[in-house]
XYZ file of C-alpha atoms in Angstrom:
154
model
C -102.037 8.064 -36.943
C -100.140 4.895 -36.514
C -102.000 3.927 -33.816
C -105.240 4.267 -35.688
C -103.534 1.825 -38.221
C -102.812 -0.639 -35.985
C -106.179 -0.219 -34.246
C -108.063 -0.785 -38.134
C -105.393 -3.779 -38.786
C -106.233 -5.588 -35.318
C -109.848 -4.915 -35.305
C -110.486 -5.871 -39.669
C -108.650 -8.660 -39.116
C -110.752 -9.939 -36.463
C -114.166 -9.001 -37.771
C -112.835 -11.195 -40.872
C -112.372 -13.900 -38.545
C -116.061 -13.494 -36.983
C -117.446 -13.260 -40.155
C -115.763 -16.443 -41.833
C -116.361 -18.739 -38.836
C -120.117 -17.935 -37.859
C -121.286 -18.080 -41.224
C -121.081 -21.902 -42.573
C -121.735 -20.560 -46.682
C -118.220 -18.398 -45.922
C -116.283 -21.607 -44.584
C -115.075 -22.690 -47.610
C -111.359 -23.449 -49.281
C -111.055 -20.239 -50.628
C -111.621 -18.154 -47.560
C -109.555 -20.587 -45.701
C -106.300 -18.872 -47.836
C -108.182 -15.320 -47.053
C -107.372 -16.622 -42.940
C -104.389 -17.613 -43.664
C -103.791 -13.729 -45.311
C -105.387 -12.651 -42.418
C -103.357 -14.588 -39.914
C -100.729 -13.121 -41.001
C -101.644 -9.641 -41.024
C -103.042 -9.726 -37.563
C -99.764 -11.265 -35.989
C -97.972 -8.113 -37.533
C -100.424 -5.932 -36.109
C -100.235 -7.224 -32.970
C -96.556 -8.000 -32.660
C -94.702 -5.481 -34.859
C -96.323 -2.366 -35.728
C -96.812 -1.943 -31.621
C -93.153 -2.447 -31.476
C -91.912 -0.012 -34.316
C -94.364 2.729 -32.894
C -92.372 2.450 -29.271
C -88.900 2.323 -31.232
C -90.527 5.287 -33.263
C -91.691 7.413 -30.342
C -88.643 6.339 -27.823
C -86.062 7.522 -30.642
C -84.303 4.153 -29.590
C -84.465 0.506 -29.302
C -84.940 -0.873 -26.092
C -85.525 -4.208 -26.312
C -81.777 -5.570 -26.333
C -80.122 -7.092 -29.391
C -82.480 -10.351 -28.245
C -85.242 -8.593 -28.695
C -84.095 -6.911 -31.972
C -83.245 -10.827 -33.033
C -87.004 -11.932 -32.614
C -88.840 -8.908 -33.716
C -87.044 -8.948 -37.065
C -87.438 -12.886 -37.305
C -91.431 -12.560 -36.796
C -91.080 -9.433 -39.017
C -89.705 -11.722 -41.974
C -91.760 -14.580 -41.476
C -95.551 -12.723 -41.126
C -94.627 -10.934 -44.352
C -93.246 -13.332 -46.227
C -96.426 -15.712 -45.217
C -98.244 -12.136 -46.356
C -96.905 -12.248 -49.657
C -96.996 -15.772 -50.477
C -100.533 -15.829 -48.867
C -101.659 -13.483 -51.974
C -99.917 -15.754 -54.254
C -101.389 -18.611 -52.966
C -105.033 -16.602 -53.424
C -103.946 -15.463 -56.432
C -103.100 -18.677 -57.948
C -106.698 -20.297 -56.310
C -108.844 -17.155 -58.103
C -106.385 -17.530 -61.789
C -107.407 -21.547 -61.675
C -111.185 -20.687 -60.498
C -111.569 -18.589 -63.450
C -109.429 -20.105 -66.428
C -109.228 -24.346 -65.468
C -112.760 -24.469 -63.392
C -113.214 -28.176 -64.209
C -109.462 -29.162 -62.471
C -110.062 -26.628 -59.726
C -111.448 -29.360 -57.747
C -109.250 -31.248 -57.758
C -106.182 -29.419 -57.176
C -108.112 -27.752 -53.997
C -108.800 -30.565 -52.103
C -109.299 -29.924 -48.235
C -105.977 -32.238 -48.308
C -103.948 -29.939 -50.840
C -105.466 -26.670 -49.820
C -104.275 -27.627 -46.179
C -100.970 -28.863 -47.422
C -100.564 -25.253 -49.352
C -101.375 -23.004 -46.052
C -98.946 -25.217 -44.094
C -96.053 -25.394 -46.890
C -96.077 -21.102 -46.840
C -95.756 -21.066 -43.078
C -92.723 -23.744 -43.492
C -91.238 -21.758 -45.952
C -91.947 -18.606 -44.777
C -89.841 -19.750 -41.512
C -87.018 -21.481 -43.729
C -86.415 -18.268 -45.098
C -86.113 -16.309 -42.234
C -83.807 -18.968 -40.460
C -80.481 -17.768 -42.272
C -79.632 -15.298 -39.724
C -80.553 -17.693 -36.521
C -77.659 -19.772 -37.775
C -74.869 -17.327 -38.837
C -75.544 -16.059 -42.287
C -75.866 -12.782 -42.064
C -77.275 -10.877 -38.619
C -79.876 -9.134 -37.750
C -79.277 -5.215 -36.885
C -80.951 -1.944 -35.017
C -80.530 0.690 -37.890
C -81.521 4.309 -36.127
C -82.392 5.997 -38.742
C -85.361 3.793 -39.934
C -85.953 2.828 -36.107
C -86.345 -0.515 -36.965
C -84.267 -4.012 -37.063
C -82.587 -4.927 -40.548
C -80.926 -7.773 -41.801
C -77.375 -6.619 -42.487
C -76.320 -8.948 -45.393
C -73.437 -6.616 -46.831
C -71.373 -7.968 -44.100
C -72.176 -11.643 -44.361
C -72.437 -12.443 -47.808
């Protein structure tokens, strides 16, 4: 079943990506956020949910506490750029509908670029605090998957 998830995740996320690019009436500000959702959702399909079905299957991690440091720090950062992507299309669609005449210019090509780049940034800064000793990052067994242990850091 998981594998059929990660299949639909990999392969929807793509087909987005066809359909945007090819056709020029789809390439426009708004869709660029969609991307940036989609961006997102296609490194975690690609780079995580692979991962956690191994750990899942194997019982175990076996990718040494380096690989338990990445996986959870590309974990954090695609879905916190996930969830901020929404907000940014959230906030786009809210200022569509209810200030039309300023939408233009608050989504400038400039701005709207500045926005997608800004999540990524801070989608990274907050995934940094374990990198540089606050808190660590931990195999938990029982979920088969690499936590943040704060409790003994804070």
């Amino acid at each position: 079943m998981l594998c059929v998830i990660i299949s639909t995740t990999i392969v929807g996320n793509v087909c987005l990506f066809a359909v945007v690019l090819r056709s020029k009436a789809l390439r426009n500000l708004t869709n660029m956020f969609i991307l940036g959702l989609a961006t997102a959702d296609l490194l975690v399909g690609l780079t995580q949910m692979p991962i956690t079905v191994y750990t899942i299957i194997k019982g175990r991690w076996e990718f040494a506490h380096s690989g338990c440091v990445v996986f959870r720090f590309l974990n954090m950062v695609t879905l916190v750029t996930s969830v901020l992507s929404l907000c940014n299309i959230s906030i786009n669609r809210y200022i569509m509908v209810c200030y039309p005449q300023k939408f233009k210019d608050i989504y400038t090509v400039p701005n709207s670029v500045f926005m997608l780049i800004g999540v990524v940034i801070f989608s990274i800064l907050l995934s940094l605090p374990p990198l540089i000793g606050w808190s660590e990052y931990v195999y938990t067994p029982s979920h088969s998957f690499c936590f943040t242990d704060w409790q003994n850091h804070v």
